[in-house]
PDB file of C-alpha atoms in Angstrom:
ATOM      1  CA  ALA A 917     148.870 220.786  52.044  1.00  0.00           C
ATOM      2  CA  GLN A 918     151.925 222.335  53.459  1.00  0.00           C
ATOM      3  CA  SER A 919     151.544 225.085  56.064  1.00  0.00           C
ATOM      4  CA  VAL A 920     153.798 227.226  58.220  1.00  0.00           C
ATOM      5  CA  THR A 921     153.125 228.704  61.642  1.00  0.00           C
ATOM      6  CA  GLN A 922     155.167 231.536  63.086  1.00  0.00           C
ATOM      7  CA  LEU A 923     154.732 232.003  66.823  1.00  0.00           C
ATOM      8  CA  GLY A 924     154.552 235.624  67.786  1.00  0.00           C
ATOM      9  CA  SER A 925     153.592 238.382  65.379  1.00  0.00           C
ATOM     10  CA  HIS A 926     155.860 240.772  67.234  1.00  0.00           C
ATOM     11  CA  VAL A 927     159.132 240.071  69.051  1.00  0.00           C
ATOM     12  CA  SER A 928     161.211 242.672  70.891  1.00  0.00           C
ATOM     13  CA  VAL A 929     164.806 242.119  71.990  1.00  0.00           C
ATOM     14  CA  SER A 930     167.466 244.447  73.321  1.00  0.00           C
ATOM     15  CA  GLU A 931     170.455 245.329  71.179  1.00  0.00           C
ATOM     16  CA  GLY A 932     173.124 242.706  71.755  1.00  0.00           C
ATOM     17  CA  ALA A 933     170.650 240.097  73.027  1.00  0.00           C
ATOM     18  CA  LEU A 934     169.820 236.734  71.472  1.00  0.00           C
ATOM     19  CA  VAL A 935     167.213 236.758  68.685  1.00  0.00           C
ATOM     20  CA  LEU A 936     164.933 233.750  68.471  1.00  0.00           C
ATOM     21  CA  LEU A 937     162.100 233.676  65.944  1.00  0.00           C
ATOM     22  CA  ARG A 938     159.963 230.519  65.953  1.00  0.00           C
ATOM     23  CA  CYS A 939     158.645 228.636  62.970  1.00  0.00           C
ATOM     24  CA  ASN A 940     156.815 225.286  62.737  1.00  0.00           C
ATOM     25  CA  TYR A 941     155.897 223.511  59.529  1.00  0.00           C
ATOM     26  CA  SER A 942     153.195 220.962  58.886  1.00  0.00           C
ATOM     27  CA  SER A 943     154.020 217.328  59.549  1.00  0.00           C
ATOM     28  CA  SER A 944     155.379 216.247  56.183  1.00  0.00           C
ATOM     29  CA  VAL A 945     159.035 217.205  55.670  1.00  0.00           C
ATOM     30  CA  PRO A 946     159.221 219.730  52.827  1.00  0.00           C
ATOM     31  CA  PRO A 947     162.115 219.741  50.420  1.00  0.00           C
ATOM     32  CA  TYR A 948     162.797 223.389  51.134  1.00  0.00           C
ATOM     33  CA  LEU A 949     162.447 225.604  54.114  1.00  0.00           C
ATOM     34  CA  PHE A 950     163.265 229.304  53.978  1.00  0.00           C
ATOM     35  CA  TRP A 951     163.618 232.366  56.080  1.00  0.00           C
ATOM     36  CA  TYR A 952     163.112 235.619  54.210  1.00  0.00           C
ATOM     37  CA  VAL A 953     163.500 239.158  55.610  1.00  0.00           C
ATOM     38  CA  GLN A 954     161.501 242.189  54.502  1.00  0.00           C
ATOM     39  CA  TYR A 955     162.645 245.704  55.271  1.00  0.00           C
ATOM     40  CA  PRO A 956     160.112 248.536  55.092  1.00  0.00           C
ATOM     41  CA  ASN A 957     158.924 249.248  51.549  1.00  0.00           C
ATOM     42  CA  GLN A 958     161.190 246.551  50.150  1.00  0.00           C
ATOM     43  CA  GLY A 959     160.719 243.108  48.716  1.00  0.00           C
ATOM     44  CA  LEU A 960     161.718 239.866  50.328  1.00  0.00           C
ATOM     45  CA  GLN A 961     165.370 239.007  50.723  1.00  0.00           C
ATOM     46  CA  LEU A 962     166.495 235.409  51.291  1.00  0.00           C
ATOM     47  CA  LEU A 963     168.226 234.935  54.642  1.00  0.00           C
ATOM     48  CA  LEU A 964     168.828 231.209  54.436  1.00  0.00           C
ATOM     49  CA  LYS A 965     167.502 227.964  53.017  1.00  0.00           C
ATOM     50  CA  TYR A 966     167.275 224.363  54.253  1.00  0.00           C
ATOM     51  CA  THR A 967     167.628 221.548  51.713  1.00  0.00           C
ATOM     52  CA  SER A 968     168.301 218.477  53.890  1.00  0.00           C
ATOM     53  CA  ALA A 969     172.071 218.697  53.317  1.00  0.00           C
ATOM     54  CA  ALA A 970     172.619 219.939  56.867  1.00  0.00           C
ATOM     55  CA  THR A 971     170.284 220.519  59.830  1.00  0.00           C
ATOM     56  CA  LEU A 972     172.029 223.720  60.915  1.00  0.00           C
ATOM     57  CA  VAL A 973     171.894 226.313  58.200  1.00  0.00           C
ATOM     58  CA  LYS A 974     173.924 229.491  58.265  1.00  0.00           C
ATOM     59  CA  GLY A 975     172.621 232.541  56.445  1.00  0.00           C
ATOM     60  CA  ILE A 976     173.478 236.146  55.860  1.00  0.00           C
ATOM     61  CA  ASN A 977     173.931 238.842  58.496  1.00  0.00           C
ATOM     62  CA  GLY A 978     174.869 236.344  61.230  1.00  0.00           C
ATOM     63  CA  PHE A 979     171.547 234.468  61.200  1.00  0.00           C
ATOM     64  CA  GLU A 980     171.206 230.740  61.408  1.00  0.00           C
ATOM     65  CA  ALA A 981     168.371 228.252  61.656  1.00  0.00           C
ATOM     66  CA  GLU A 982     168.218 224.653  62.862  1.00  0.00           C
ATOM     67  CA  PHE A 983     165.938 222.080  61.330  1.00  0.00           C
ATOM     68  CA  LYS A 984     164.464 219.672  63.904  1.00  0.00           C
ATOM     69  CA  LYS A 985     162.331 216.975  62.382  1.00  0.00           C
ATOM     70  CA  SER A 986     161.110 215.664  65.757  1.00  0.00           C
ATOM     71  CA  GLU A 987     159.732 219.093  66.602  1.00  0.00           C
ATOM     72  CA  THR A 988     158.720 220.056  63.000  1.00  0.00           C
ATOM     73  CA  SER A 989     160.536 223.281  63.671  1.00  0.00           C
ATOM     74  CA  PHE A 990     162.910 225.614  61.816  1.00  0.00           C
ATOM     75  CA  HIS A 991     163.631 228.414  64.323  1.00  0.00           C
ATOM     76  CA  LEU A 992     165.800 231.358  63.359  1.00  0.00           C
ATOM     77  CA  THR A 993     168.459 232.660  65.700  1.00  0.00           C
ATOM     78  CA  LYS A 994     171.171 235.310  65.903  1.00  0.00           C
ATOM     79  CA  PRO A 995     173.497 235.498  68.924  1.00  0.00           C
ATOM     80  CA  SER A 996     173.580 239.271  69.202  1.00  0.00           C
ATOM     81  CA  ALA A 997     170.923 241.591  67.792  1.00  0.00           C
ATOM     82  CA  HIS A 998     171.804 244.748  65.953  1.00  0.00           C
ATOM     83  CA  MET A 999     169.565 247.753  65.363  1.00  0.00           C
ATOM     84  CA  SER A1000     169.738 247.048  61.599  1.00  0.00           C
ATOM     85  CA  ASP A1001     167.996 243.677  62.177  1.00  0.00           C
ATOM     86  CA  ALA A1002     164.679 245.421  62.779  1.00  0.00           C
ATOM     87  CA  ALA A1003     162.412 244.088  60.041  1.00  0.00           C
ATOM     88  CA  GLU A1004     159.694 241.564  59.232  1.00  0.00           C
ATOM     89  CA  TYR A1005     160.775 237.947  59.009  1.00  0.00           C
ATOM     90  CA  PHE A1006     158.909 235.258  57.107  1.00  0.00           C
ATOM     91  CA  CYS A1007     159.331 231.537  57.403  1.00  0.00           C
ATOM     92  CA  ALA A1008     158.298 229.646  54.276  1.00  0.00           C
ATOM     93  CA  VAL A1009     158.180 226.199  52.697  1.00  0.00           C
ATOM     94  CA  GLY A1010     158.639 225.022  49.140  1.00  0.00           C
ATOM     95  CA  SER A1011     156.852 221.717  48.721  1.00  0.00           C
ATOM     96  CA  GLY A1012     158.423 220.679  45.414  1.00  0.00           C
ATOM     97  CA  LYS A1013     155.073 219.188  44.377  1.00  0.00           C
ATOM     98  CA  ASP A1014     153.788 222.466  43.022  1.00  0.00           C
ATOM     99  CA  ASP A1015     155.876 225.428  42.198  1.00  0.00           C
ATOM    100  CA  LYS A1016     154.793 227.833  44.870  1.00  0.00           C
ATOM    101  CA  ILE A1017     156.219 228.960  48.206  1.00  0.00           C
ATOM    102  CA  ILE A1018     153.905 228.983  51.203  1.00  0.00           C
ATOM    103  CA  PHE A1019     154.663 231.728  53.702  1.00  0.00           C
ATOM    104  CA  GLY A1020     153.868 232.147  57.354  1.00  0.00           C
ATOM    105  CA  LYS A1021     152.171 235.328  58.582  1.00  0.00           C
ATOM    106  CA  GLY A1022     155.464 236.889  59.558  1.00  0.00           C
ATOM    107  CA  THR A1023     157.102 238.132  62.779  1.00  0.00           C
ATOM    108  CA  ARG A1024     158.055 241.745  63.164  1.00  0.00           C
ATOM    109  CA  LEU A1025     161.370 242.056  65.069  1.00  0.00           C
ATOM    110  CA  HIS A1026     161.875 245.167  67.177  1.00  0.00           C
ATOM    111  CA  ILE A1027     165.322 246.005  68.549  1.00  0.00           C
ATOM    112  CA  LEU A1028     165.400 248.011  71.736  1.00  0.00           C
ATOM    113  CA  PRO A1029     168.323 250.304  72.404  1.00  0.00           C
TER     114      PRO A1029
ATOM    115  CA  GLY B 986     173.366 241.952  38.374  1.00  0.00           C
ATOM    116  CA  ALA B 987     169.975 243.538  38.213  1.00  0.00           C
ATOM    117  CA  GLY B 988     167.295 242.061  40.380  1.00  0.00           C
ATOM    118  CA  VAL B 989     163.560 241.723  39.794  1.00  0.00           C
ATOM    119  CA  SER B 990     161.998 245.111  39.076  1.00  0.00           C
ATOM    120  CA  GLN B 991     158.396 246.122  39.370  1.00  0.00           C
ATOM    121  CA  SER B 992     156.494 249.207  38.260  1.00  0.00           C
ATOM    122  CA  PRO B 993     154.843 251.307  39.413  1.00  0.00           C
ATOM    123  CA  ARG B 994     156.033 251.056  42.985  1.00  0.00           C
ATOM    124  CA  TYR B 995     152.830 252.752  44.220  1.00  0.00           C
ATOM    125  CA  LYS B 996     149.439 252.879  42.575  1.00  0.00           C
ATOM    126  CA  VAL B 997     146.291 254.581  43.813  1.00  0.00           C
ATOM    127  CA  ALA B 998     143.074 253.671  41.996  1.00  0.00           C
ATOM    128  CA  LYS B 999     139.475 254.612  42.450  1.00  0.00           C
ATOM    129  CA  ARG B1000     137.123 251.724  42.960  1.00  0.00           C
ATOM    130  CA  GLY B1001     136.035 250.366  39.622  1.00  0.00           C
ATOM    131  CA  GLN B1002     139.171 251.336  37.698  1.00  0.00           C
ATOM    132  CA  ASP B1003     141.382 248.878  35.927  1.00  0.00           C
ATOM    133  CA  VAL B1004     145.083 248.675  36.824  1.00  0.00           C
ATOM    134  CA  ALA B1005     148.118 247.030  35.241  1.00  0.00           C
ATOM    135  CA  LEU B1006     151.165 246.072  37.238  1.00  0.00           C
ATOM    136  CA  ARG B1007     154.462 245.254  35.535  1.00  0.00           C
ATOM    137  CA  CYS B1008     157.212 242.843  36.446  1.00  0.00           C
ATOM    138  CA  ASP B1009     160.677 242.513  34.884  1.00  0.00           C
ATOM    139  CA  PRO B1010     162.248 239.273  36.124  1.00  0.00           C
ATOM    140  CA  ILE B1011     165.943 238.619  36.464  1.00  0.00           C
ATOM    141  CA  SER B1012     167.382 238.102  32.963  1.00  0.00           C
ATOM    142  CA  GLY B1013     167.272 234.443  31.996  1.00  0.00           C
ATOM    143  CA  HIS B1014     164.887 233.349  34.731  1.00  0.00           C
ATOM    144  CA  VAL B1015     162.272 231.159  33.099  1.00  0.00           C
ATOM    145  CA  SER B1016     159.874 230.914  36.051  1.00  0.00           C
ATOM    146  CA  LEU B1017     157.876 233.923  37.208  1.00  0.00           C
ATOM    147  CA  PHE B1018     155.475 234.207  40.119  1.00  0.00           C
ATOM    148  CA  TRP B1019     152.935 236.733  41.431  1.00  0.00           C
ATOM    149  CA  TYR B1020     152.012 236.974  45.086  1.00  0.00           C
ATOM    150  CA  GLN B1021     149.585 239.185  46.952  1.00  0.00           C
ATOM    151  CA  GLN B1022     150.575 240.496  50.394  1.00  0.00           C
ATOM    152  CA  ALA B1023     147.771 242.049  52.438  1.00  0.00           C
ATOM    153  CA  LEU B1024     148.668 244.340  55.283  1.00  0.00           C
ATOM    154  CA  GLY B1025     150.126 242.456  58.203  1.00  0.00           C
ATOM    155  CA  GLN B1026     150.073 239.152  56.384  1.00  0.00           C
ATOM    156  CA  GLY B1027     152.529 236.930  54.515  1.00  0.00           C
ATOM    157  CA  PRO B1028     152.588 236.789  50.772  1.00  0.00           C
ATOM    158  CA  GLU B1029     150.011 234.525  49.161  1.00  0.00           C
ATOM    159  CA  PHE B1030     150.450 232.847  45.800  1.00  0.00           C
ATOM    160  CA  LEU B1031     148.480 234.109  42.854  1.00  0.00           C
ATOM    161  CA  THR B1032     149.885 232.612  39.676  1.00  0.00           C
ATOM    162  CA  TYR B1033     152.949 231.104  38.025  1.00  0.00           C
ATOM    163  CA  PHE B1034     154.516 231.136  34.568  1.00  0.00           C
ATOM    164  CA  GLN B1035     157.148 229.019  32.964  1.00  0.00           C
ATOM    165  CA  ASN B1036     158.345 230.984  30.018  1.00  0.00           C
ATOM    166  CA  GLU B1037     155.132 232.233  28.385  1.00  0.00           C
ATOM    167  CA  ALA B1038     152.949 229.433  29.678  1.00  0.00           C
ATOM    168  CA  GLN B1039     150.748 230.083  32.681  1.00  0.00           C
ATOM    169  CA  LEU B1040     150.996 226.771  34.532  1.00  0.00           C
ATOM    170  CA  ASP B1041     149.089 227.571  37.688  1.00  0.00           C
ATOM    171  CA  LYS B1042     146.547 230.313  38.327  1.00  0.00           C
ATOM    172  CA  SER B1043     144.861 228.672  41.256  1.00  0.00           C
ATOM    173  CA  GLY B1044     145.560 231.627  43.561  1.00  0.00           C
ATOM    174  CA  LEU B1045     143.837 234.325  41.510  1.00  0.00           C
ATOM    175  CA  PRO B1046     141.005 235.509  43.777  1.00  0.00           C
ATOM    176  CA  SER B1047     138.492 236.237  41.052  1.00  0.00           C
ATOM    177  CA  ASP B1048     138.035 236.494  37.307  1.00  0.00           C
ATOM    178  CA  ARG B1049     138.854 240.204  37.643  1.00  0.00           C
ATOM    179  CA  PHE B1050     142.489 239.191  38.013  1.00  0.00           C
ATOM    180  CA  PHE B1051     144.403 238.355  34.836  1.00  0.00           C
ATOM    181  CA  ALA B1052     148.110 237.793  34.248  1.00  0.00           C
ATOM    182  CA  GLU B1053     150.105 237.429  31.089  1.00  0.00           C
ATOM    183  CA  ARG B1054     153.695 236.941  29.948  1.00  0.00           C
ATOM    184  CA  PRO B1055     153.441 236.865  26.160  1.00  0.00           C
ATOM    185  CA  GLU B1056     157.121 236.711  25.287  1.00  0.00           C
ATOM    186  CA  GLY B1057     158.358 234.799  28.295  1.00  0.00           C
ATOM    187  CA  SER B1058     160.071 237.724  29.937  1.00  0.00           C
ATOM    188  CA  VAL B1059     158.109 240.743  31.206  1.00  0.00           C
ATOM    189  CA  SER B1060     154.824 239.940  32.942  1.00  0.00           C
ATOM    190  CA  THR B1061     151.758 242.084  33.607  1.00  0.00           C
ATOM    191  CA  LEU B1062     149.175 241.517  36.285  1.00  0.00           C
ATOM    192  CA  LYS B1063     145.880 243.164  35.438  1.00  0.00           C
ATOM    193  CA  ILE B1064     143.063 243.827  37.838  1.00  0.00           C
ATOM    194  CA  GLN B1065     139.761 244.902  36.371  1.00  0.00           C
ATOM    195  CA  ARG B1066     137.106 246.908  38.205  1.00  0.00           C
ATOM    196  CA  THR B1067     139.233 247.208  41.314  1.00  0.00           C
ATOM    197  CA  GLN B1068     137.610 246.792  44.731  1.00  0.00           C
ATOM    198  CA  GLN B1069     138.801 247.989  48.120  1.00  0.00           C
ATOM    199  CA  GLU B1070     139.694 244.434  49.093  1.00  0.00           C
ATOM    200  CA  ASP B1071     142.260 244.436  46.289  1.00  0.00           C
ATOM    201  CA  SER B1072     144.400 246.903  48.257  1.00  0.00           C
ATOM    202  CA  ALA B1073     147.635 245.067  48.971  1.00  0.00           C
ATOM    203  CA  VAL B1074     151.267 244.828  47.945  1.00  0.00           C
ATOM    204  CA  TYR B1075     151.719 242.753  44.780  1.00  0.00           C
ATOM    205  CA  LEU B1076     155.058 240.940  44.681  1.00  0.00           C
ATOM    206  CA  CYS B1077     156.711 239.422  41.657  1.00  0.00           C
ATOM    207  CA  ALA B1078     159.363 236.745  41.958  1.00  0.00           C
ATOM    208  CA  SER B1079     161.498 234.757  39.527  1.00  0.00           C
ATOM    209  CA  ARG B1080     163.465 231.528  39.660  1.00  0.00           C
ATOM    210  CA  PRO B1081     166.350 230.547  37.416  1.00  0.00           C
ATOM    211  CA  ALA B1082     166.297 227.684  34.999  1.00  0.00           C
ATOM    212  CA  GLY B1083     167.794 224.414  36.304  1.00  0.00           C
ATOM    213  CA  THR B1084     166.393 224.785  39.784  1.00  0.00           C
ATOM    214  CA  ALA B1085     163.713 222.525  41.154  1.00  0.00           C
ATOM    215  CA  PRO B1086     160.093 223.421  41.838  1.00  0.00           C
ATOM    216  CA  GLY B1087     159.810 224.917  45.272  1.00  0.00           C
ATOM    217  CA  ASP B1088     163.377 226.218  45.303  1.00  0.00           C
ATOM    218  CA  THR B1089     164.429 229.768  46.033  1.00  0.00           C
ATOM    219  CA  GLN B1090     162.527 232.560  44.403  1.00  0.00           C
ATOM    220  CA  TYR B1091     163.968 236.055  44.088  1.00  0.00           C
ATOM    221  CA  PHE B1092     161.565 238.870  44.822  1.00  0.00           C
ATOM    222  CA  GLY B1093     161.049 242.365  43.483  1.00  0.00           C
ATOM    223  CA  PRO B1094     160.226 245.358  45.674  1.00  0.00           C
ATOM    224  CA  GLY B1095     156.497 245.040  45.041  1.00  0.00           C
ATOM    225  CA  THR B1096     153.750 247.379  43.929  1.00  0.00           C
ATOM    226  CA  ARG B1097     151.592 248.844  46.673  1.00  0.00           C
ATOM    227  CA  LEU B1098     148.059 249.152  45.351  1.00  0.00           C
ATOM    228  CA  THR B1099     145.590 251.325  47.251  1.00  0.00           C
ATOM    229  CA  VAL B1100     141.964 251.297  46.090  1.00  0.00           C
ATOM    230  CA  LEU B1101     139.898 254.195  47.345  1.00  0.00           C
TER     231      LEU B1101
END
């Protein structure tokens, strides 16, 4: 069964600094990999999606993620953090075999002024 | 256009009460999903509909949980005899026709259920 591991339940970065949120998936390559963002008291918003068309995926709000099969990773980055990036971020996989999305436990991103 | 909507946004129930949570998917989306998100955790799959057919209910934690989508649009998640461990945010998501299983789902704001 597919699984997702997010390293670090909390990450703090200074405003303007690089954001790096780590995600590793289980060994079999899933058809879909996602990053979703959740702002307080809101639902999940899709940041970006990997579908094997390109290993570097660009998303909204300046975020991007790189798929690395050799490392079974799909880390999320943003060159310069903004205060508005403070939220919970979820890495997720869609297996394609059954119609469900499997989420990681989430990483809460804190932006320091 | 309008996204997925859920009501109520907040629900407080006494232990043992029944609750009903409503989801209005994006118009035209044939697939509808329910997830449970416990505090500090990621969402976990509960059940899935394609039109009115419930194709997967493997994630429902007990027979106190029941979901329906009788006309293939609005869905209701019902929890009978609520317990404190049912306290969570219940998220609804939908996926448009013509997309593959496992592809992007669009989420509503959730219903936060608190069982006292």
